[in-house]
Amino acid sequence: MVDEQGRVSGQQFSEKPVLRLARKDILGIQEMSASEISLILDTAESFKEVSTREIKKVPTLRGKTVINLFYEASTRTRTSFEIAAKRLSADTINISTSTSSVAKGETLIDTAKNLEAMNPDCIIIRHSASGAPHLLARLMRVPVINAGDGAHEHPTQALLDLFTVREKKGKLAGLNVAIVGDILHSRVARSNIYGFTKMGAEVHLAGPRTMMPAGVEKLGVRWHSNLREVVPQADVIMMLRIQLERQGSGFFPTLREYSRFFGLNLEVLKEAKPEVLIMHPGPMNRGVEISPEVADGPFSVILDQVTNGVAVRMALLYLLVGGERETDRSSV
Amino acid sequence: MVDEQGRVSGQQFSEKPVLRLARKDILGIQEMSASEISLILDTAESFKEVSTREIKKVPTLRGKTVINLFYEASTRTRTSFEIAAKRLSADTINISTSTSSVAKGETLIDTAKNLEAMNPDCIIIRHSASGAPHLLARLMRVPVINAGDGAHEHPTQALLDLFTVREKKGKLAGLNVAIVGDILHSRVARSNIYGFTKMGAEVHLAGPRTMMPAGVEKLGVRWHSNLREVVPQADVIMMLRIQLERQGSGFFPTLREYSRFFGLNLEVLKEAKPEVLIMHPGPMNRGVEISPEVADGPFSVILDQVTNGVAVRMALLYLLVGGERETDRSSV
Amino acid sequence: MVDEQGRVSGQQFSEKPVLRLARKDILGIQEMSASEISLILDTAESFKEVSTREIKKVPTLRGKTVINLFYEASTRTRTSFEIAAKRLSADTINISTSTSSVAKGETLIDTAKNLEAMNPDCIIIRHSASGAPHLLARLMRVPVINAGDGAHEHPTQALLDLFTVREKKGKLAGLNVAIVGDILHSRVARSNIYGFTKMGAEVHLAGPRTMMPAGVEKLGVRWHSNLREVVPQADVIMMLRIQLERQGSGFFPTLREYSRFFGLNLEVLKEAKPEVLIMHPGPMNRGVEISPEVADGPFSVILDQVTNGVAVRMALLYLLVGGERETDRSSV
C-alpha cells in the first residue's frame, strides 16, 4: 500500500526505501534476477491501487524530473510512463524525434549528455537501435529505463506481462506460456522469454520458421511450427503483433495465409484450457493475429496489461528514483 | 466564485457538486437542454475569475488525469483545454496523431480503450470523422468531450460563444444572431445554430447557396443569400472561417468574389446596430471573410471568445470530473 | 539562495522582488545594460542550487502559465525552458509548428493575441524570422522571451554563456574572448558579441571572410581570418556550429576545408593558455568545427553551459513573472 503521503509499506518517501534495486538502470530482463523481478512486481502491487483512488496522486517523486526521450513513435508506452510519473508527482518532459535536434545531426550521446546536464532524475528512452539504452546507461549517472530498443528488449512490457499473469494466476512458476508470432523481430517476445523462464514458467514459441531466431532453444524454450500444438497445454497465450509491412517480404506470403496458420480465433481457442489467459502487447491487428471475438472475449487480459503497465512503471520510477542516493545526501 | 481551495459557490471540491450535469459526456449541443446550457454558463462564470488571479490555480481536479486526444492539428482548442485542466490542477496528457500509434493502424476504439485502461478521468477528442466522439462515449465509462468532429459539432466552441454573448448582452433570448459563411462544412455553425435557437435567439444564416446544408430551415433558422440582408437586424454577427482550399472547387469561384459578397468590412458594418457584437471562431483569414479593421475594431469580441473558452472548459471539466461518482465512492 | 518556500535572498515569492528588471521582455542583449545583465547573472546564481537539491522545485511561480511557442525545432532550448518553468512550479504549455494552426495560415500576431487572451504569464518564442519576438512584445502586455529569432539574437544563450564564464573565471571584464566560425548566420555569436563587450571583455572573431557580417568592427570587435591568430591570447574560445547545408554554397568549399582552417583540435589547442575555456552552444558537429578530444577534454565547459541554461532561465522567469505588477495588484 502507498498512502496519501506516498509512504510505501510504512516508509516515508523522503527516507531510503527499505526495498532497493541493486541496479541504476532497467535495460533488459536478460540481466535481471528472479528476486529483482519479484521485488518490482511486489512494489507494483502497492502502486496499482493508487490509480483507482479518487485522487490518483502521491507526492513520492515531487521535485523530480523524468524525461521521455522517444526516437520511435508510441502512444501507449509514452503515455503510460507519463501518467506513471505524474501520479508520482514528478515533472515530465517529452522529447520525440520530430521535435528534437536529431534532425540537426547531433549524436545520441551528445543529446543524452546534454539532457543529463539539466539534472533530470531519470531518462526513459525508446530507440530503433538495439543497445542504445545500454550505451546511454554506461555514460550517464542518471537512471535509464529502456522503453524498447530495436528488436532487442522491451523490459517494462515483460514486467507488466509478468505482473498480469501473476495477478490472475497467483503464481508464475510452473505455468505453460505460449508466445505466438514473429519472435525474430519482437523485443516483446525476447524480454518475455527471459522473464517467464527466469520465473520458472515453461515457454513455448509458435510461429513460422522464418520468424524464429536461430538457436532459440538455447534460451530454454521450445519452438513449434503449429499454433495448435501449443494451445491445449497453455495457461497463457501471448499473441504478437505482426508487422503488416513484412507481408511478401520472404517472412510470410500473405496476411491471410499468416492468419490462417497463426491467428488466434474462437475455433482455435476451443482447444485451450478453460482458464487460459489471452494476452497481446498491442497495437493489435484485429482479424490478423487475433480475432475480435478473442481479443474482446472473456479470456482476454489485454486491457489489464495496459492498466498494470502504469503500476509497473510507477514501481520502477519509485525504485530507481524514489530513494535518496548517498551522493545526494550532502545537498539536502 | 471559486475560492482558493477550489470551492464553487460554497461547496468543497471533494464533496459532490450541488450542481450536476445529468450526462456523462459533452458530445453536441443538439442533445442538450436550455437548462443544461445555462448550468454550464453559470458555472463558467465562477471559473472565469480564476484566470485573472495572481495565482491562477485551484485544487479542484488535483490527482485527476485529463487526456487530449487530437487527431487533427489545433493550437487554440488544445491549448485552451490544456490550460483549463492545469488551472484546475489536473494532470494533462497530450496525444496527437503525429506521435500516436495511429500510424501503426490501430483502430480508434482500441486506442481509446487502451487509454481508458490507464484510468484517466476525462478524454477530450478531436477527430475528422463525424460521430467519432459519440462512438467512444458509448464504449467508455470515462467522460468524453467532443473538441470538434468532422463537420458535425464543436460544442465547446458554441458554449463559449453563448457565454460571450450572454456576458456582453446580459441575455440570449430574443437576440438576432447572424452566422455568415460556409455553413455546410462548419461544425462551429452547426453547434451554434442548436445553441442559440435553444436559448431563444433568432438565428439567420448568410452565405452562398452552395454552402448551405439542404433543409437548413428545419433547424429553425432562415437562410439569406446576401450578407446585407442580415446585418441591419443583427445583435450578433458571427463570421465563419472560409477554407481557402475550397476555392475554385465549385463552392465559390475565387476568394476575391467570396470576400466581395460575404466579407465583413467597415463599409458593410455601417448598416449594423450600434451595439452589434462581431465574433469569429478563428483562425481568421484577415481580408477574406473579415477585414482587419473589423476584426480589431470596437465591436469585435473575438479575443473575449478565446478568454471565455478557458472558463467554459474549466466549467465542463469541473462538472464532468469534479464530483465523486457513486461508483467511485467504494474505492475512497 | 532560494529556500524551499521560493524566497530569494530573504524575500517571499508573493512579495515584490527586491531586485527588479526594468523591462517587460527579454528580446536581445543589444538593448541591455551591464547592470541588468549582472542582476540576471546574480539571480541565476541563487537558482542554480535549486537543481542540485533532492527536491528540485520551489513554489515561486505556482499558478502561473508559461507558453513555449516554438516555430523552429529545438530539443535543448525548449527542454531547458520547460524544466526551468517546472522547477519554479509554473504550468507549461508547449506549442510547436507541427501541431499549431500555423498550417491553417493564421498570422503570427493572431496566434500570439489568441494565446494572450488565455491569460498566460509569459510567452517564450523561437522563430525563424528576425524580429518576430519584438513584434509580439510590442503588441502584448504579457512578458515575451526571445528563444532565438532568425540570425538576429539568442539572448538566453548569451546570458548562460556569460554566467558560465563568470562562474569559472570569477569575472568578465578584461577577458579575451574568441568566437570562431560562421558569425554571419549566428544569433548566438551576435548576442555574445553584445554581451561580452558590454561586460568589458575584449571580443575577437575568427572565421572565413564570407561568414563575417559587413561592418562587424562597429560592434567593437576584431576580425581574424585565421584561428591560430586568436587562440594564444584567448581566455575563452567559443566555437560555433557550422550549418552543414551551407557546404558548397559559396560560404565555404567543403567541410574538410573548413575544419582544416577553423576546426578546434588538440593540435591547435596546444597554443592556448593553460586555463582556457572551450565553449560550444550545441548541437556540435564533432570532427568538423570541434574535435571530440577537445569537446570532451578538460578545458571544455560545454555541459556546464547546458546546466547553467536552466539556472539562467529560472532567473529570467522569476524576474519577469515572479513579482506582482502594479496592474495586477487590483485583482488580488
PDB file of N, CA and C in Angstrom, chain A residues 58-105:
ATOM      1  N   VAL A  58       0.347  10.569  -5.563  1.00  0.00           N
ATOM      2  CA  VAL A  58       1.116  10.551  -4.314  1.00  0.00           C
ATOM      3  C   VAL A  58       2.340  11.441  -4.512  1.00  0.00           C
ATOM      4  N   PRO A  59       2.854  12.029  -3.438  1.00  0.00           N
ATOM      5  CA  PRO A  59       3.925  13.017  -3.608  1.00  0.00           C
ATOM      6  C   PRO A  59       5.327  12.406  -3.725  1.00  0.00           C
ATOM      7  N   THR A  60       5.397  11.112  -3.901  1.00  0.00           N
ATOM      8  CA  THR A  60       6.660  10.374  -3.854  1.00  0.00           C
ATOM      9  C   THR A  60       7.804  11.008  -4.649  1.00  0.00           C
ATOM     10  N   LEU A  61       7.527  11.430  -5.879  1.00  0.00           N
ATOM     11  CA  LEU A  61       8.612  11.980  -6.708  1.00  0.00           C
ATOM     12  C   LEU A  61       8.460  13.484  -6.950  1.00  0.00           C
ATOM     13  N   ARG A  62       7.876  14.168  -5.995  1.00  0.00           N
ATOM     14  CA  ARG A  62       7.758  15.619  -6.124  1.00  0.00           C
ATOM     15  C   ARG A  62       9.136  16.250  -6.263  1.00  0.00           C
ATOM     16  N   GLY A  63       9.264  17.150  -7.222  1.00  0.00           N
ATOM     17  CA  GLY A  63      10.546  17.816  -7.425  1.00  0.00           C
ATOM     18  C   GLY A  63      11.551  17.001  -8.219  1.00  0.00           C
ATOM     19  N   LYS A  64      11.107  15.866  -8.756  1.00  0.00           N
ATOM     20  CA  LYS A  64      11.981  15.066  -9.625  1.00  0.00           C
ATOM     21  C   LYS A  64      11.597  15.335 -11.079  1.00  0.00           C
ATOM     22  N   THR A  65      12.552  15.197 -11.972  1.00  0.00           N
ATOM     23  CA  THR A  65      12.319  15.432 -13.395  1.00  0.00           C
ATOM     24  C   THR A  65      12.534  14.130 -14.164  1.00  0.00           C
ATOM     25  N   VAL A  66      11.513  13.708 -14.883  1.00  0.00           N
ATOM     26  CA  VAL A  66      11.583  12.473 -15.665  1.00  0.00           C
ATOM     27  C   VAL A  66      11.467  12.836 -17.147  1.00  0.00           C
ATOM     28  N   ILE A  67      12.435  12.398 -17.937  1.00  0.00           N
ATOM     29  CA  ILE A  67      12.436  12.727 -19.373  1.00  0.00           C
ATOM     30  C   ILE A  67      12.062  11.503 -20.200  1.00  0.00           C
ATOM     31  N   ASN A  68      11.057  11.646 -21.036  1.00  0.00           N
ATOM     32  CA  ASN A  68      10.689  10.638 -22.034  1.00  0.00           C
ATOM     33  C   ASN A  68      11.377  10.985 -23.337  1.00  0.00           C
ATOM     34  N   LEU A  69      12.394  10.226 -23.722  1.00  0.00           N
ATOM     35  CA  LEU A  69      13.158  10.510 -24.944  1.00  0.00           C
ATOM     36  C   LEU A  69      12.816   9.440 -25.969  1.00  0.00           C
ATOM     37  N   PHE A  70      11.880   9.752 -26.854  1.00  0.00           N
ATOM     38  CA  PHE A  70      11.344   8.736 -27.765  1.00  0.00           C
ATOM     39  C   PHE A  70      11.789   8.976 -29.195  1.00  0.00           C
ATOM     40  N   TYR A  71      12.631   8.060 -29.675  1.00  0.00           N
ATOM     41  CA  TYR A  71      13.100   8.132 -31.057  1.00  0.00           C
ATOM     42  C   TYR A  71      12.205   7.315 -31.991  1.00  0.00           C
ATOM     43  N   GLU A  72      11.194   6.681 -31.428  1.00  0.00           N
ATOM     44  CA  GLU A  72      10.188   5.991 -32.235  1.00  0.00           C
ATOM     45  C   GLU A  72       8.834   6.425 -31.708  1.00  0.00           C
ATOM     46  N   ALA A  73       7.848   6.538 -32.605  1.00  0.00           N
ATOM     47  CA  ALA A  73       6.509   6.944 -32.194  1.00  0.00           C
ATOM     48  C   ALA A  73       5.912   5.892 -31.262  1.00  0.00           C
ATOM     49  N   SER A  74       5.067   6.335 -30.376  1.00  0.00           N
ATOM     50  CA  SER A  74       4.427   5.447 -29.423  1.00  0.00           C
ATOM     51  C   SER A  74       3.300   6.211 -28.750  1.00  0.00           C
ATOM     52  N   THR A  75       2.127   5.635 -28.670  1.00  0.00           N
ATOM     53  CA  THR A  75       1.084   6.244 -27.829  1.00  0.00           C
ATOM     54  C   THR A  75       1.134   5.622 -26.468  1.00  0.00           C
ATOM     55  N   ARG A  76       0.981   4.312 -26.461  1.00  0.00           N
ATOM     56  CA  ARG A  76       0.694   3.628 -25.225  1.00  0.00           C
ATOM     57  C   ARG A  76       1.862   3.675 -24.259  1.00  0.00           C
ATOM     58  N   THR A  77       3.059   3.404 -24.739  1.00  0.00           N
ATOM     59  CA  THR A  77       4.192   3.323 -23.820  1.00  0.00           C
ATOM     60  C   THR A  77       4.553   4.711 -23.282  1.00  0.00           C
ATOM     61  N   ARG A  78       4.598   5.680 -24.145  1.00  0.00           N
ATOM     62  CA  ARG A  78       4.929   7.031 -23.694  1.00  0.00           C
ATOM     63  C   ARG A  78       3.865   7.542 -22.719  1.00  0.00           C
ATOM     64  N   THR A  79       2.602   7.342 -23.085  1.00  0.00           N
ATOM     65  CA  THR A  79       1.517   7.803 -22.221  1.00  0.00           C
ATOM     66  C   THR A  79       1.558   7.087 -20.874  1.00  0.00           C
ATOM     67  N   SER A  80       1.831   5.809 -20.902  1.00  0.00           N
ATOM     68  CA  SER A  80       1.882   5.020 -19.669  1.00  0.00           C
ATOM     69  C   SER A  80       2.993   5.533 -18.743  1.00  0.00           C
ATOM     70  N   PHE A  81       4.158   5.776 -19.299  1.00  0.00           N
ATOM     71  CA  PHE A  81       5.250   6.324 -18.492  1.00  0.00           C
ATOM     72  C   PHE A  81       4.911   7.722 -17.988  1.00  0.00           C
ATOM     73  N   GLU A  82       4.300   8.528 -18.853  1.00  0.00           N
ATOM     74  CA  GLU A  82       3.989   9.901 -18.456  1.00  0.00           C
ATOM     75  C   GLU A  82       2.957   9.916 -17.332  1.00  0.00           C
ATOM     76  N   ILE A  83       1.941   9.081 -17.454  1.00  0.00           N
ATOM     77  CA  ILE A  83       0.929   9.006 -16.397  1.00  0.00           C
ATOM     78  C   ILE A  83       1.554   8.467 -15.114  1.00  0.00           C
ATOM     79  N   ALA A  84       2.387   7.456 -15.238  1.00  0.00           N
ATOM     80  CA  ALA A  84       3.048   6.892 -14.053  1.00  0.00           C
ATOM     81  C   ALA A  84       3.846   7.972 -13.327  1.00  0.00           C
ATOM     82  N   ALA A  85       4.615   8.731 -14.082  1.00  0.00           N
ATOM     83  CA  ALA A  85       5.450   9.769 -13.470  1.00  0.00           C
ATOM     84  C   ALA A  85       4.589  10.850 -12.826  1.00  0.00           C
ATOM     85  N   LYS A  86       3.527  11.242 -13.504  1.00  0.00           N
ATOM     86  CA  LYS A  86       2.682  12.310 -12.972  1.00  0.00           C
ATOM     87  C   LYS A  86       1.931  11.864 -11.725  1.00  0.00           C
ATOM     88  N   ARG A  87       1.515  10.614 -11.678  1.00  0.00           N
ATOM     89  CA  ARG A  87       0.820  10.129 -10.474  1.00  0.00           C
ATOM     90  C   ARG A  87       1.767  10.017  -9.287  1.00  0.00           C
ATOM     91  N   LEU A  88       3.063  10.040  -9.583  1.00  0.00           N
ATOM     92  CA  LEU A  88       4.060  10.092  -8.509  1.00  0.00           C
ATOM     93  C   LEU A  88       4.491  11.538  -8.238  1.00  0.00           C
ATOM     94  N   SER A  89       3.830  12.497  -8.904  1.00  0.00           N
ATOM     95  CA  SER A  89       4.113  13.931  -8.740  1.00  0.00           C
ATOM     96  C   SER A  89       5.431  14.391  -9.352  1.00  0.00           C
ATOM     97  N   ALA A  90       6.030  13.579 -10.215  1.00  0.00           N
ATOM     98  CA  ALA A  90       7.249  14.030 -10.906  1.00  0.00           C
ATOM     99  C   ALA A  90       6.875  15.020 -12.000  1.00  0.00           C
ATOM    100  N   ASP A  91       7.827  15.863 -12.367  1.00  0.00           N
ATOM    101  CA  ASP A  91       7.682  16.687 -13.569  1.00  0.00           C
ATOM    102  C   ASP A  91       8.134  15.855 -14.761  1.00  0.00           C
ATOM    103  N   THR A  92       7.366  15.915 -15.840  1.00  0.00           N
ATOM    104  CA  THR A  92       7.726  15.111 -17.008  1.00  0.00           C
ATOM    105  C   THR A  92       8.025  16.005 -18.203  1.00  0.00           C
ATOM    106  N   ILE A  93       9.002  15.577 -18.971  1.00  0.00           N
ATOM    107  CA  ILE A  93       9.393  16.282 -20.193  1.00  0.00           C
ATOM    108  C   ILE A  93       9.332  15.261 -21.325  1.00  0.00           C
ATOM    109  N   ASN A  94       8.595  15.575 -22.378  1.00  0.00           N
ATOM    110  CA  ASN A  94       8.528  14.694 -23.538  1.00  0.00           C
ATOM    111  C   ASN A  94       9.406  15.218 -24.654  1.00  0.00           C
ATOM    112  N   ILE A  95      10.243  14.341 -25.185  1.00  0.00           N
ATOM    113  CA  ILE A  95      11.032  14.704 -26.361  1.00  0.00           C
ATOM    114  C   ILE A  95      10.824  13.604 -27.396  1.00  0.00           C
ATOM    115  N   SER A  96      10.339  13.993 -28.577  1.00  0.00           N
ATOM    116  CA  SER A  96      10.197  12.995 -29.625  1.00  0.00           C
ATOM    117  C   SER A  96      11.024  13.440 -30.819  1.00  0.00           C
ATOM    118  N   THR A  97      11.409  12.483 -31.625  1.00  0.00           N
ATOM    119  CA  THR A  97      12.325  12.801 -32.720  1.00  0.00           C
ATOM    120  C   THR A  97      11.831  13.957 -33.567  1.00  0.00           C
ATOM    121  N   SER A  98      10.528  14.008 -33.765  1.00  0.00           N
ATOM    122  CA  SER A  98      10.018  15.015 -34.683  1.00  0.00           C
ATOM    123  C   SER A  98      10.313  16.429 -34.194  1.00  0.00           C
ATOM    124  N   THR A  99      10.488  16.593 -32.903  1.00  0.00           N
ATOM    125  CA  THR A  99      10.745  17.937 -32.398  1.00  0.00           C
ATOM    126  C   THR A  99      12.177  18.105 -31.875  1.00  0.00           C
ATOM    127  N   SER A 100      13.003  17.115 -32.069  1.00  0.00           N
ATOM    128  CA  SER A 100      14.332  17.159 -31.442  1.00  0.00           C
ATOM    129  C   SER A 100      15.387  17.645 -32.421  1.00  0.00           C
ATOM    130  N   SER A 101      16.556  17.903 -31.898  1.00  0.00           N
ATOM    131  CA  SER A 101      17.635  18.375 -32.751  1.00  0.00           C
ATOM    132  C   SER A 101      18.351  17.199 -33.395  1.00  0.00           C
ATOM    133  N   VAL A 102      17.763  16.019 -33.265  1.00  0.00           N
ATOM    134  CA  VAL A 102      18.265  14.869 -34.001  1.00  0.00           C
ATOM    135  C   VAL A 102      18.340  15.243 -35.478  1.00  0.00           C
ATOM    136  N   ALA A 103      17.351  16.010 -35.883  1.00  0.00           N
ATOM    137  CA  ALA A 103      17.332  16.461 -37.275  1.00  0.00           C
ATOM    138  C   ALA A 103      18.592  17.239 -37.617  1.00  0.00           C
ATOM    139  N   LYS A 104      19.159  17.880 -36.624  1.00  0.00           N
ATOM    140  CA  LYS A 104      20.375  18.647 -36.882  1.00  0.00           C
ATOM    141  C   LYS A 104      21.616  17.758 -36.841  1.00  0.00           C
ATOM    142  N   GLY A 105      21.448  16.461 -36.641  1.00  0.00           N
ATOM    143  CA  GLY A 105      22.570  15.549 -36.766  1.00  0.00           C
ATOM    144  C   GLY A 105      23.384  15.336 -35.503  1.00  0.00           C
TER     145      GLY A 105
END
